[in-house]
Short mmCIF file of C-alpha atoms in Angstrom, two decimals:
data_model
loop_
_atom_site.label_atom_id
_atom_site.label_comp_id
_atom_site.label_asym_id
_atom_site.label_seq_id
_atom_site.Cartn_x
_atom_site.Cartn_y
_atom_site.Cartn_z
CA MET A 816 2.13 -2.99 7.79
CA LEU A 817 -0.69 -2.38 5.35
CA LEU A 818 -3.02 -0.61 7.75
CA VAL A 819 -2.08 2.88 8.86
CA ILE A 820 -3.24 2.26 12.40
CA LEU A 821 -0.89 -0.72 12.78
CA SER A 822 2.06 1.43 11.78
CA PHE A 823 1.02 4.02 14.35
CA VAL A 824 0.86 1.43 17.14
CA ASN A 825 4.25 -0.01 16.24
CA ASN A 826 5.90 3.40 16.04
CA ASN A 827 4.69 4.20 19.56
CA ALA A 828 6.13 0.94 20.85
CA TRP A 829 9.51 1.41 19.20
CA ALA A 830 9.73 4.99 20.45
CA GLN A 831 10.13 3.59 23.95
CA LYS A 832 13.18 1.48 23.00
CA PRO A 833 16.76 2.72 22.60
CA LEU A 834 17.81 3.06 18.98
CA GLN A 835 20.48 0.63 17.82
CA LYS A 836 22.67 1.21 14.81
CA GLU A 837 21.85 -1.43 12.23
CA GLU A 838 24.33 -2.71 9.69
CA LYS A 839 23.38 -1.79 6.14
CA ALA A 840 24.00 -3.68 2.93
CA LYS A 841 26.21 -2.07 0.31
CA LEU A 842 24.25 -0.25 -2.39
CA ASP A 843 26.47 -1.74 -5.09
CA ASP A 844 25.32 -5.20 -4.02
CA CYS A 845 21.61 -4.34 -4.51
CA TYR A 846 21.48 -3.63 -8.24
CA ARG A 847 22.84 -4.74 -11.58
CA ILE A 848 23.47 -2.57 -14.66
CA VAL A 849 22.02 -4.32 -17.71
CA GLY A 850 22.32 -1.56 -20.33
CA ARG A 851 23.60 1.94 -20.91
CA ASP A 852 20.83 3.40 -18.72
CA SER A 853 18.93 0.26 -17.68
CA VAL A 854 19.15 -1.18 -14.18
CA VAL A 855 17.75 -4.12 -12.24
CA PHE A 856 17.12 -3.30 -8.57
CA TYR A 857 16.58 -6.00 -5.93
CA TYR A 858 14.11 -5.51 -3.07
CA SER A 859 12.62 -7.19 -0.05
CA VAL A 860 8.83 -7.68 0.04
CA ASP A 861 8.66 -4.18 1.59
CA TYR A 862 10.62 -2.65 -1.30
CA VAL A 863 13.77 -2.09 0.70
CA LEU A 864 16.94 -2.53 -1.35
CA THR A 865 18.65 -5.81 -0.55
CA PRO A 866 21.24 -8.11 -2.18
CA PRO A 867 19.75 -10.54 -4.73
CA GLY A 868 20.62 -13.56 -2.59
CA CYS A 869 17.87 -12.66 -0.12
CA ALA A 870 15.64 -10.48 -2.31
CA ALA A 871 11.99 -11.19 -3.13
CA ILE A 872 11.40 -8.70 -5.95
CA ARG A 873 13.41 -7.41 -8.89
CA ARG A 874 12.64 -4.16 -10.71
CA HIS A 875 13.57 -3.45 -14.32
CA ILE A 876 13.78 0.30 -14.89
CA ARG A 877 15.81 3.00 -16.63
CA LEU A 878 17.38 6.00 -14.94
CA ASP A 879 17.70 9.55 -16.24
CA SER A 880 20.82 11.69 -15.91
CA ALA A 881 19.74 12.78 -12.42
CA GLY A 882 19.31 9.17 -11.23
CA HIS A 883 15.49 9.31 -11.25
CA PHE A 884 13.29 6.44 -12.40
CA TRP A 885 12.38 7.00 -16.04
CA GLY A 886 10.29 5.17 -18.64
CA TYR A 887 8.67 1.78 -18.36
CA VAL A 888 8.95 -0.15 -15.10
CA ARG A 889 8.34 -3.84 -14.48
CA ASP A 890 8.49 -5.61 -11.11
CA TYR A 891 8.77 -9.42 -10.89
CA LYS A 892 8.60 -11.94 -8.08
CA LEU A 893 12.04 -13.55 -8.00
CA SER A 894 10.91 -17.03 -6.97
CA ASN A 895 8.75 -17.67 -10.04
CA ASN A 896 9.26 -14.66 -12.37
CA GLN A 897 5.63 -13.60 -11.84
CA LEU A 898 4.83 -10.05 -12.97
CA LEU A 899 3.84 -7.94 -9.95
CA LEU A 900 3.65 -4.40 -11.37
CA GLN A 901 3.91 -2.54 -14.65
CA GLY A 902 3.69 1.15 -15.50
CA ALA A 903 5.90 4.12 -16.30
CA TYR A 904 7.80 7.00 -14.69
CA ARG A 905 8.48 10.52 -15.86
CA GLU A 906 11.18 12.53 -14.05
CA GLY A 907 11.02 10.16 -11.09
CA LEU A 908 7.23 10.33 -10.74
CA MET A 909 4.65 7.73 -11.68
CA GLU A 910 2.75 8.74 -14.80
CA GLY A 911 -0.06 7.09 -16.74
CA LEU A 912 -1.61 3.66 -16.42
CA PHE A 913 -0.36 1.30 -13.68
CA GLU A 914 -1.32 -2.30 -13.08
CA VAL A 915 -0.57 -4.26 -9.90
CA TYR A 916 -0.89 -8.05 -9.70
CA HIS A 917 -1.46 -10.63 -6.98
CA ASP A 918 1.13 -13.36 -6.46
CA THR A 919 -1.25 -15.65 -8.33
CA GLY A 920 -0.94 -13.52 -11.46
CA GLU A 921 -4.47 -12.16 -11.18
CA LEU A 922 -4.91 -8.40 -11.60
CA ALA A 923 -5.08 -6.69 -8.19
CA ALA A 924 -5.45 -3.00 -9.11
CA ARG A 925 -5.54 -0.80 -12.20
CA GLY A 926 -5.62 2.97 -12.50
CA ASN A 927 -3.76 6.11 -13.49
CA TYR A 928 -1.13 8.34 -11.93
CA ARG A 929 -0.53 11.97 -12.75
CA LYS A 930 2.72 13.52 -11.51
CA GLY A 931 3.04 10.81 -8.88
CA GLN A 932 -0.54 11.01 -7.56
CA GLN A 933 -3.35 8.51 -8.07
CA VAL A 934 -6.14 10.11 -10.11
CA GLY A 935 -9.60 9.16 -11.34
CA ASP A 936 -11.26 5.79 -10.80
CA TRP A 937 -9.17 2.82 -9.71
CA GLY A 938 -10.45 -0.75 -9.97
CA TYR A 939 -9.45 -3.49 -7.50
CA TRP A 940 -9.86 -7.28 -7.65
CA TYR A 941 -9.54 -10.22 -5.26
CA PRO A 942 -6.93 -12.96 -5.92
CA SER A 943 -9.82 -15.10 -7.19
CA GLY A 944 -10.40 -12.60 -9.99
CA ARG A 945 -13.70 -11.33 -8.55
CA LYS A 946 -14.33 -7.58 -8.44
CA ARG A 947 -13.46 -5.98 -5.12
CA GLN A 948 -13.98 -2.22 -5.26
CA VAL A 949 -13.86 1.02 -7.21
CA LEU A 950 -12.21 4.03 -5.56
CA SER A 951 -12.22 7.58 -6.94
CA PHE A 952 -9.12 9.71 -6.26
CA ARG A 953 -9.47 13.49 -6.03
CA ASN A 954 -6.45 15.80 -6.11
CA GLY A 955 -4.66 14.31 -3.11
CA LEU A 956 -7.80 14.02 -0.95
CA ASP A 957 -8.94 10.74 0.57
CA PRO A 958 -10.53 8.56 -2.13
CA LEU A 959 -14.27 8.05 -2.42
CA VAL A 960 -15.58 4.48 -2.12
CA GLN A 961 -17.85 4.15 -5.14
CA GLN A 962 -18.50 0.39 -5.25
CA PHE A 963 -17.49 -2.54 -3.06
CA TRP A 964 -18.09 -6.31 -3.23
CA ASP A 965 -17.24 -9.05 -0.73
CA GLU A 966 -15.29 -12.16 -1.71
CA ALA A 967 -18.52 -14.01 -2.55
CA GLY A 968 -19.54 -11.36 -5.06
CA GLN A 969 -22.22 -9.63 -2.97
CA GLN A 970 -22.22 -5.86 -3.48
CA LEU A 971 -22.03 -4.11 -0.10
CA VAL A 972 -21.42 -0.54 -1.33
CA LYS A 973 -23.36 0.75 -4.31
CA ASP A 974 -22.90 4.24 -5.74
CA GLY A 975 -21.06 5.38 -2.61
CA ASN A 976 -23.43 4.03 0.05
CA GLY A 977 -23.14 0.91 2.18
CA THR A 978 -20.70 -1.06 4.35
CA TRP A 979 -17.01 -1.39 3.50
CA TYR A 980 -14.26 -3.56 4.97
CA ARG A 981 -10.71 -4.74 4.34
CA GLN A 982 -8.98 -7.81 5.79
CA GLU A 983 -5.19 -7.81 5.95
CA ASP A 984 -2.43 -8.92 8.33
CA GLY A 985 -4.94 -10.70 10.54
CA MET A 986 -7.02 -7.53 10.99
CA GLN A 987 -10.35 -6.29 9.67
CA LEU A 988 -11.06 -2.59 9.21
CA SER A 989 -14.75 -1.84 8.61
CA GLY A 990 -17.30 0.93 8.62
CA THR A 991 -20.15 2.68 6.83
CA VAL A 992 -19.73 5.00 3.87
CA VAL A 993 -22.27 7.63 2.82
CA GLY A 994 -21.69 9.48 -0.41
CA GLY A 995 -18.38 7.61 -0.72
CA ILE A 996 -16.92 8.90 2.57
CA PRO A 997 -16.74 7.37 6.08
CA ASP A 998 -19.66 8.11 8.37
CA GLY A 999 -20.39 6.93 11.90
CA ARG A 1000 -18.22 4.48 13.85
CA TRP A 1001 -15.36 2.63 12.19
CA GLN A 1002 -13.57 -0.27 13.87
CA LEU A 1003 -10.35 -2.24 13.58
CA ARG A 1004 -10.58 -5.79 14.96
CA ARG A 1005 -8.42 -8.88 15.04
CA ILE A 1006 -9.98 -11.51 12.81
CA ASP A 1007 -9.18 -14.58 14.94
CA ASP A 1008 -10.85 -13.47 18.17
CA GLU A 1009 -12.73 -10.30 17.04
CA HIS A 1010 -10.85 -8.28 19.67
CA LEU A 1011 -11.38 -4.53 19.18
CA VAL A 1012 -8.02 -2.85 18.54
CA ALA A 1013 -9.16 0.68 17.67
CA ARG A 1014 -12.24 2.68 16.78
CA GLU A 1015 -12.88 6.06 15.20
CA ASN A 1016 -15.91 8.28 14.74
CA PHE A 1017 -16.73 10.25 11.58
CA VAL A 1018 -19.47 12.72 10.67
CA LYS A 1019 -19.99 12.98 6.90
CA GLY A 1020 -16.35 12.17 6.25
CA ASN A 1021 -14.98 14.46 8.93
CA PHE A 1022 -12.88 12.72 11.59
CA ARG A 1023 -14.03 13.47 15.12
CA ASN A 1024 -12.06 11.23 17.49
CA GLY A 1025 -10.47 7.85 17.92
CA VAL A 1026 -9.05 5.50 20.54
CA LEU A 1027 -6.45 2.72 20.69
CA VAL A 1028 -8.31 0.37 22.99
CA ASP A 1029 -5.52 -1.69 24.59
CA GLN A 1030 -3.33 1.36 25.16
CA MET A 1031 -6.30 3.44 26.35
CA TYR A 1032 -4.97 6.20 24.11
CA ALA A 1033 -7.48 8.73 22.76
CA TYR A 1034 -6.69 11.08 19.88
CA ARG A 1035 -8.41 13.90 18.03
CA ASP A 1036 -5.71 15.18 15.66
CA GLN A 1037 -6.30 12.98 12.62
CA SER A 1038 -7.61 9.59 11.51
CA ARG A 1039 -5.28 6.61 11.54
CA PHE A 1040 -7.55 4.65 9.14
CA SER A 1041 -7.47 4.68 5.37
CA VAL A 1042 -9.66 3.07 2.71
CA ALA A 1043 -6.85 3.39 0.16
CA ASP A 1044 -4.67 0.35 -0.21
CA TRP A 1045 -1.11 0.89 0.97
CA GLU A 1046 1.01 1.52 -2.11
CA GLN A 1047 3.86 -0.63 -0.87
CA TYR A 1048 5.72 -0.35 -4.17
CA ARG A 1049 6.13 3.40 -3.66
CA ALA A 1050 8.79 2.67 -1.05
CA ALA A 1051 11.12 1.84 -3.95
CA GLU A 1052 11.38 5.57 -4.71
CA LYS A 1053 13.11 6.19 -1.36
CA TYR A 1054 16.13 3.99 -2.21
CA SER A 1055 16.13 2.65 1.36
CA ILE A 1056 18.88 0.08 1.92
CA GLY A 1057 18.26 -2.98 4.07
CA THR A 1058 20.62 -5.26 5.96
CA PRO A 1059 23.11 -7.67 4.36
CA CYS A 1060 21.93 -11.19 3.60
CA PRO A 1061 22.36 -13.63 6.49
CA SER A 1062 25.55 -15.65 6.25
CA GLY A 1063 25.23 -18.62 3.94
CA LYS A 1064 22.80 -16.85 1.55
#
């Protein structure tokens, strides 16, 4: 799930079900050694290690003596060899310029990492190639929304002020930003029927309260929303192993 709130809802639902032991693929089946210290890893779309027969992504990377990612990294879509990501690691942490691409080959995001954290201004683009937004990252704090454009090219946030939204997984998260930070009521709705899934209230960037509407669950501990795009590719650093390929694959 790309929206934090969706993950929260799903985790609550699964917590009510008995855990079942799931068969795991063999690690040796999820990578290929292609040089003295160069490896190709195979992943699902969620960056879970999986055998190449049912993988969606392959990663070309080198490993240091401790088994950490090191040096240049390139991720490709297996079905058409499309470049999805390029950057570099140092001692297992992302370092320097990273570029992420849409399946179409268009640039999706570009910015810098320092010791594994996003820093400075990051630019984002729609699959069409139009500008989408500029976010400013600040020492691990939530990013500031500096600029935002809709798909038609209309600028909705200028110099940190305006209305922001994101549409993913059939949902739209939207709200007002003032000085680059959320302010007022933010809402998560289904796109097809505009059903309200969750809402949160902010005062000058400070989270006040929220509610999951269908579950009638109110919370005050922390926000479940995020303006930062989910860095799905970061899951690769966990070396999580998925299930074996279905028989016949």
